Coordinates of C-alpha atoms in Angstrom, one line a residue:
X1 CA 6.3 13.1 9.2
X2 CA 7.4 11.6 5.8
X3 CA 6.4 8.4 3.8
X4 CA 9.3 6.4 3.6
X5 CA 8.3 3.3 2.0
X6 CA 5.4 1.2 0.1
X7 CA 5.2 -2.4 0.5
X8 CA 2.4 -4.6 -1.4
X9 CA 1.3 -8.2 -0.6
X10 CA -0.6 -10.4 -3.0
X11 CA -2.7 -12.7 -0.4
X12 CA -5.4 -15.4 -0.8
X13 CA -7.9 -15.6 -1.5
X14 CA -7.9 -12.7 -4.2
X15 CA -6.9 -9.7 -2.7
X16 CA -3.8 -7.2 -2.8
X17 CA -2.8 -5.7 0.4
X18 CA -0.6 -2.3 0.9
X19 CA 1.5 -1.1 3.7
X20 CA 2.4 2.7 3.9
X21 CA 5.5 3.4 6.3
X22 CA 6.6 6.7 7.6
X23 CA 9.7 7.9 9.5
X24 CA 7.6 8.4 12.6
X25 CA 6.8 4.8 12.8
X26 CA 3.1 5.2 12.0
X27 CA 1.9 2.7 9.2
X28 CA -1.2 2.7 7.2
X29 CA -3.0 -0.3 5.3
X30 CA -4.8 -0.1 2.3
X31 CA -6.6 -2.7 -0.4
X32 CA -5.9 -1.6 -3.7
X33 CA -7.4 -4.5 -5.8
X34 CA -9.2 -5.0 -9.3
X35 CA -10.4 -8.8 -8.6
X36 CA -8.5 -10.9 -11.2
X37 CA -5.9 -8.0 -12.1
X38 CA -3.9 -8.0 -8.6
X39 CA -0.6 -8.2 -10.1
X40 CA -1.3 -5.1 -12.6
X41 CA -2.7 -2.9 -10.0
X42 CA 0.4 -3.7 -7.7
X43 CA 2.5 -2.6 -10.4
X44 CA 0.4 0.9 -10.7
X45 CA 0.6 1.1 -7.1
X46 CA 4.5 1.0 -7.3
X47 CA 4.3 3.8 -10.2
X48 CA 2.3 6.0 -8.0
X49 CA 4.4 5.5 -5.1
X50 CA 7.3 7.8 -6.8
X51 CA 4.8 10.7 -6.2
X52 CA 4.6 10.4 -2.6
X53 CA 8.0 9.1 -1.2
X54 CA 9.5 11.5 1.0
X55 CA 6.1 13.5 1.2
X56 CA 4.0 14.3 4.2
X57 CA 1.2 11.6 4.1
X58 CA -1.2 14.0 6.1
X59 CA -1.9 16.2 2.8
X60 CA -4.3 13.3 1.6
X61 CA -6.6 15.8 -0.8
X62 CA -3.3 17.2 -2.4
X63 CA -1.9 13.5 -2.8
X64 CA -5.1 12.3 -4.5
X65 CA -5.4 15.3 -6.8
X66 CA -1.8 14.5 -7.8
X67 CA -2.0 10.9 -8.4
X68 CA -5.2 11.5 -10.4
X69 CA -4.4 14.6 -12.4
X70 CA -0.5 14.4 -12.8
X71 CA -1.0 11.7 -15.5
X72 CA -2.2 12.7 -18.9
X73 CA -4.5 9.6 -18.8
X74 CA -6.7 9.0 -15.9
X75 CA -9.4 6.9 -14.6
X76 CA -10.7 3.5 -15.3
X77 CA -10.5 0.3 -13.1
X78 CA -6.6 -0.2 -12.5
X79 CA -5.5 3.4 -11.8
X80 CA -8.2 4.2 -9.6
X81 CA -7.9 1.1 -7.7
X82 CA -4.4 1.8 -7.1
X83 CA -5.3 5.2 -6.0
X84 CA -8.0 3.9 -3.6
X85 CA -5.8 1.6 -1.6
X86 CA -3.1 4.3 -1.4
X87 CA -5.7 6.9 -0.2
X88 CA -7.4 4.2 2.4
X89 CA -3.6 3.7 3.9
X90 CA -3.1 7.5 4.1
X91 CA -6.3 7.9 5.9
X92 CA -5.1 5.1 8.3
X93 CA -1.9 6.9 8.9
X94 CA -3.6 10.1 9.6
X95 CA -6.2 8.8 11.9
X96 CA -3.5 7.0 14.0
X97 CA -1.6 10.4 13.8
X98 CA -4.5 12.2 15.5
X99 CA -5.3 9.2 17.8
X100 CA -8.9 9.0 16.3
X101 CA -11.0 7.1 13.8
X102 CA -11.0 8.3 10.3
X103 CA -14.9 9.2 10.6
X104 CA -13.9 11.7 13.5
X105 CA -11.9 13.6 11.0
X106 CA -14.7 13.6 8.2
X107 CA -17.0 15.6 10.5
X108 CA -18.0 12.8 12.8
X109 CA -20.4 10.2 12.9
X110 CA -24.4 10.3 12.0
X111 CA -25.1 6.8 12.8
X112 CA -24.3 4.0 15.4
X113 CA -24.1 0.9 13.2
X114 CA -25.4 0.0 9.6
X115 CA -27.2 -3.1 8.4
X116 CA -25.4 -5.7 6.5
X117 CA -26.4 -8.2 4.2
X118 CA -25.3 -11.6 3.4
X119 CA -24.3 -13.5 0.1
X120 CA -25.9 -16.6 -0.6
X121 CA -25.5 -19.2 -3.7
X122 CA -22.6 -18.9 -5.9
X123 CA -21.8 -17.7 -9.7
X124 CA -24.5 -20.0 -10.7
X125 CA -26.9 -20.2 -7.9
X126 CA -28.3 -23.4 -6.4
X127 CA -29.5 -24.5 -3.0
X128 CA -30.4 -20.9 -2.6
X129 CA -33.6 -21.3 -0.4
X130 CA -31.6 -23.3 2.4
X131 CA -28.6 -20.9 2.2
X132 CA -31.0 -18.0 2.9
X133 CA -32.8 -19.5 5.6
X134 CA -29.2 -20.3 7.2
X135 CA -28.4 -16.7 6.8
X136 CA -31.6 -15.3 8.5
X137 CA -31.1 -17.9 11.3
X138 CA -27.6 -16.2 11.7
X139 CA -29.2 -13.1 12.3
X140 CA -29.0 -11.4 8.8
X141 CA -31.9 -9.5 7.7
X142 CA -30.9 -9.4 4.0
X143 CA -29.6 -11.4 1.6
X144 CA -28.2 -10.9 -2.0
X145 CA -27.8 -13.6 -4.8
X146 CA -27.0 -14.0 -8.3
X147 CA -30.3 -13.9 -10.4
X148 CA -29.3 -15.9 -13.2
X149 CA -26.7 -17.6 -15.1
X150 CA -25.5 -16.2 -18.4
X151 CA -28.0 -15.0 -20.7
X152 CA -27.9 -14.2 -24.5
X153 CA -29.2 -11.1 -25.7
X154 CA -32.6 -13.1 -26.5
X155 CA -32.6 -15.9 -24.3
X156 CA -35.2 -18.5 -23.4
X157 CA -38.3 -18.5 -21.2
X158 CA -36.9 -21.4 -19.5
X159 CA -34.0 -19.5 -18.0
X160 CA -36.5 -16.7 -17.2
X161 CA -38.6 -19.5 -15.4
X162 CA -35.6 -20.9 -13.7
X163 CA -34.4 -17.4 -12.2
X164 CA -38.2 -17.0 -11.1
X165 CA -38.1 -20.3 -9.1
X166 CA -35.0 -19.5 -7.6
X167 CA -36.1 -16.1 -6.0
X168 CA -39.3 -17.8 -5.0
X169 CA -37.7 -20.4 -3.2
X170 CA -35.4 -17.6 -1.3
X171 CA -38.7 -15.8 -0.6
X172 CA -40.6 -18.6 0.8
X173 CA -37.6 -19.7 2.8
X174 CA -37.1 -16.2 4.5
X175 CA -40.6 -15.0 4.9
X176 CA -42.2 -11.7 3.5
X177 CA -40.0 -9.1 4.9
X178 CA -36.4 -10.0 4.4
X179 CA -34.4 -8.0 2.0
X180 CA -33.5 -9.7 -1.2
X181 CA -31.0 -8.0 -3.2
X182 CA -30.9 -9.8 -7.0
X183 CA -27.5 -9.1 -8.8
X184 CA -27.9 -9.6 -12.4
X185 CA -23.9 -8.9 -12.5
X186 CA -24.2 -7.3 -16.0
X187 CA -24.9 -10.8 -17.4
X188 CA -28.3 -9.5 -18.7
X189 CA -28.7 -7.6 -21.9
X190 CA -31.7 -5.0 -22.1
X191 CA -34.2 -7.3 -23.9
X192 CA -34.0 -10.0 -21.3
X193 CA -33.7 -7.6 -18.2
X194 CA -37.2 -5.9 -19.2
X195 CA -38.8 -9.5 -18.8
X196 CA -37.0 -10.4 -15.8
X197 CA -37.7 -7.4 -13.7
X198 CA -41.5 -7.7 -14.5
X199 CA -41.4 -11.4 -13.5
X200 CA -39.3 -10.5 -10.4
X201 CA -41.7 -8.0 -9.0
X202 CA -44.2 -10.3 -7.2
X203 CA -41.2 -11.2 -4.8
X204 CA -40.8 -7.6 -3.7
X205 CA -37.0 -7.4 -4.0
X206 CA -35.0 -4.8 -2.1
X207 CA -33.4 -4.2 -5.6
X208 CA -32.1 -5.3 -8.7
X209 CA -28.1 -4.8 -9.2
X210 CA -26.5 -4.0 -12.6
X211 CA -29.4 -5.0 -14.7
X212 CA -27.4 -4.1 -17.5
X213 CA -23.6 -3.3 -17.9
X214 CA -22.4 0.1 -16.9
X215 CA -21.5 0.9 -20.3
X216 CA -25.0 0.3 -21.2
X217 CA -26.4 2.8 -18.2
X218 CA -28.7 4.4 -20.8
X219 CA -30.9 1.1 -21.1
X220 CA -31.7 2.1 -17.3
X221 CA -34.3 4.4 -18.8
X222 CA -36.5 1.6 -20.2
X223 CA -35.7 -0.7 -17.3
X224 CA -37.1 1.9 -14.7
X225 CA -40.3 2.3 -16.7
X226 CA -40.7 -1.4 -16.6
X227 CA -40.6 -2.3 -12.9
X228 CA -41.1 -0.3 -9.7
X229 CA -38.2 -2.6 -8.1
X230 CA -35.4 -0.3 -7.0
X231 CA -32.7 -0.1 -9.4
X232 CA -28.7 -0.2 -8.0
X233 CA -25.6 -0.2 -10.2
X234 CA -22.0 1.5 -9.7
X235 CA -19.7 -1.2 -8.9
X236 CA -18.0 -0.9 -12.1
X237 CA -17.9 3.1 -12.0
X238 CA -14.7 4.9 -10.9
X239 CA -14.8 8.4 -9.9
X240 CA -17.4 11.3 -9.2
X241 CA -17.4 11.8 -13.2
X242 CA -18.2 8.4 -13.6
X243 CA -21.2 8.9 -11.4
X244 CA -22.2 12.3 -12.5
X245 CA -24.4 11.6 -15.8
X246 CA -25.9 8.4 -13.8
X247 CA -27.2 10.7 -11.2
X248 CA -28.7 13.3 -13.3
X249 CA -30.6 11.1 -15.9
X250 CA -32.4 10.0 -12.5
X251 CA -33.1 6.4 -13.2
X252 CA -31.2 4.6 -10.5
X253 CA -32.6 4.4 -6.9
X254 CA -29.3 2.7 -5.0
X255 CA -25.7 3.5 -6.1
X256 CA -22.8 1.0 -5.4
X257 CA -19.2 2.4 -5.4
X258 CA -16.5 0.4 -4.3
X259 CA -14.3 1.9 -1.7
X260 CA -11.2 -0.2 -3.4
X261 CA -12.2 0.9 -7.2
X262 CA -13.6 4.4 -6.8
X263 CA -11.0 6.3 -5.6
X264 CA -11.0 5.3 -1.9
X265 CA -12.3 7.3 1.2
X266 CA -11.5 10.8 -0.4
X267 CA -13.5 10.1 -3.6
X268 CA -16.3 8.0 -2.3
X269 CA -17.1 10.6 0.3
X270 CA -17.7 12.9 -2.2
X271 CA -19.8 10.5 -4.3
X272 CA -22.1 9.6 -1.3
X273 CA -22.8 13.0 -1.1
X274 CA -23.5 13.7 -4.6
X275 CA -25.9 10.8 -4.3
X276 CA -27.8 12.6 -1.4
X277 CA -28.3 15.6 -3.3
X278 CA -30.3 13.8 -5.7
X279 CA -32.2 11.5 -3.1
X280 CA -30.6 8.4 -4.1
X281 CA -29.5 5.6 -1.4
X282 CA -26.0 4.1 -1.4
X283 CA -25.1 0.2 -0.4
X284 CA -21.1 0.5 -0.8
X285 CA -19.9 -2.5 -2.7
X286 CA -17.4 -4.5 -0.7
X287 CA -17.0 -8.5 -1.6
X288 CA -13.3 -8.0 -0.5
X289 CA -11.0 -8.1 2.5
X290 CA -11.0 -6.4 5.8
X291 CA -9.0 -3.3 4.9
X292 CA -11.8 -2.4 2.2
X293 CA -14.6 -3.0 4.6
X294 CA -12.8 -1.0 7.6
X295 CA -12.6 1.5 4.8
X296 CA -16.3 1.2 3.9
X297 CA -17.7 1.8 7.5
X298 CA -15.5 4.7 8.2
X299 CA -17.4 6.7 5.3
X300 CA -20.6 5.1 6.0
X301 CA -20.3 6.1 9.7
X302 CA -20.7 9.8 8.2
X303 CA -22.9 9.2 5.5
X304 CA -26.7 9.8 6.1
X305 CA -27.8 7.9 2.6
X306 CA -26.1 4.8 3.4
X307 CA -29.0 2.2 4.0
X308 CA -26.9 -1.1 3.8
X309 CA -23.4 -2.3 3.6
X310 CA -22.2 -5.6 1.7
X311 CA -19.3 -7.8 3.3
X312 CA -17.7 -10.9 2.2
X313 CA -17.9 -13.3 5.1
X314 CA -18.6 -16.5 4.0
X315 CA -18.8 -15.2 0.3
X316 CA -18.3 -18.0 -2.5
X317 CA -15.2 -16.5 -3.9
X318 CA -13.2 -16.6 0.0
X319 CA -11.8 -20.2 -0.5
X320 CA -8.9 -20.8 1.7
X321 CA -9.1 -17.3 3.3
X322 CA -11.8 -15.3 4.8
X323 CA -12.7 -11.9 5.9
X324 CA -11.6 -11.8 9.8
X325 CA -8.1 -14.3 8.8
X326 CA -6.1 -11.4 8.7
X327 CA -7.1 -9.3 11.6
X328 CA -5.7 -9.5 15.2
X329 CA -9.6 -8.9 16.9
X330 CA -11.7 -10.9 14.8
X331 CA -14.9 -9.6 16.9
X332 CA -14.3 -6.2 15.3
X333 CA -17.0 -7.1 12.4
X334 CA -19.1 -8.5 14.8
X335 CA -22.7 -8.5 13.3
X336 CA -25.8 -8.3 15.5
X337 CA -29.1 -8.7 14.3
X338 CA -28.3 -8.1 10.8
X339 CA -26.2 -4.7 11.8
X340 CA -22.5 -3.8 12.3
X341 CA -21.3 -1.2 14.7
X342 CA -18.9 1.7 13.8
X343 CA -15.2 1.1 14.2
X344 CA -13.8 3.3 17.3
X345 CA -10.3 2.4 17.1
X346 CA -7.9 5.1 15.5
X347 CA -7.2 5.1 11.8
X348 CA -9.5 2.6 9.9
X349 CA -10.1 1.0 13.2
X350 CA -8.5 -2.4 12.8
X351 CA -5.1 -4.1 13.4
X352 CA -3.8 -6.2 10.7
X353 CA -1.8 -9.4 11.5
X354 CA 1.4 -8.6 9.4
X355 CA 3.1 -11.9 10.3
X356 CA 0.0 -13.8 9.0
X357 CA 0.0 -11.5 5.9
X358 CA 3.7 -12.2 5.2
X359 CA 2.8 -15.7 5.5
X360 CA 0.0 -15.6 3.1
X361 CA 1.8 -13.6 0.5
X362 CA 4.4 -16.4 0.2
X363 CA 1.8 -18.4 -1.0
X364 CA -0.2 -15.5 -3.0
X365 CA -2.7 -16.0 -5.6
X366 CA -3.4 -15.8 -9.4
X367 CA -7.1 -15.7 -9.2
X368 CA -9.0 -15.0 -12.5
X369 CA -12.8 -15.1 -12.7
X370 CA -14.2 -18.1 -15.0
X371 CA -14.5 -17.4 -18.8
X372 CA -18.0 -18.5 -19.9
X373 CA -19.3 -19.0 -23.5
X374 CA -22.7 -19.6 -24.7
X375 CA -23.9 -22.8 -26.6
X376 CA -22.9 -21.3 -30.1
X377 CA -19.3 -20.6 -28.9
X378 CA -19.8 -16.7 -28.3
X379 CA -18.0 -15.3 -25.0
X380 CA -20.6 -14.8 -22.6
X381 CA -20.7 -12.0 -19.4
X382 CA -19.8 -13.4 -16.1

């Protein structure tokens, strides 16, 4: 079997899909995307395809190493996201070739299902109490929200109080034991993060996410000393080498690799295993499409330290198209009592509606995250 063709599709709301074809008629789907940089990743996929056309798609580890090591410059969000989507598609082909779900080719499952959470609120969260109650009524046992709007290095206690009031409204709406993930989104600098985590402890959050930007991970030491809330980070880290020092330092409790950014199934399986050796939990990042989520679930099935999975159904980014729209079988991600079952069909376990993909690709998108500025005119973290 040989790889014959790569084809990419920029599809709403903000995704990039990849189809890899073979001379035996088996096709694989992947989701190589950096949100807001779809065209850039598309170009990287096209460049990397030159290494793989005419090659055996089943030699996934060798292809991964070739894509990563054959260029003198490596790593970073664009190249690693391109590798990620290609890797997902190759695993999809391999599973279909062997008539088995991907997790069966990685040692088999250690779980039957995984807990999922629902996003509530938006970029600048509002009405979160009502949204949280609706999520719980829909069966979710955990929610996640942006904790605050943008903050300066040193900002006002008014913004701290407003953030506290939002979390208080969620806790009051959902009761004492529903999990609440609070995403700082890298918007909070170290001085304010230390204040905010102390104020939020009373609500017993499930975790705080990206309390500082990943380039400032050394600040996690002080934040960890300031709070007993579990600290999560990792969505903007792209390889096992990026996670190595984070795990060695010992200040993170949960890592959040993204299977469309951090090297795909091949690399994330290794990252999850590294975290297990440090007694660190995993909550894979996935505010993306169905191929990314299916890839997550395949690795989740084999990973003992995964405790919850992000999913994007109804997320505020999904304007015009949503998670299930691109699937033939829309029940494949059926959430029951806050959990989703593992996928049992061959490959990634989903069937992509290619006709719909092609139709949506005619529309395409040019999604970009908003650009915010502080009152003084300086650029703010989104």
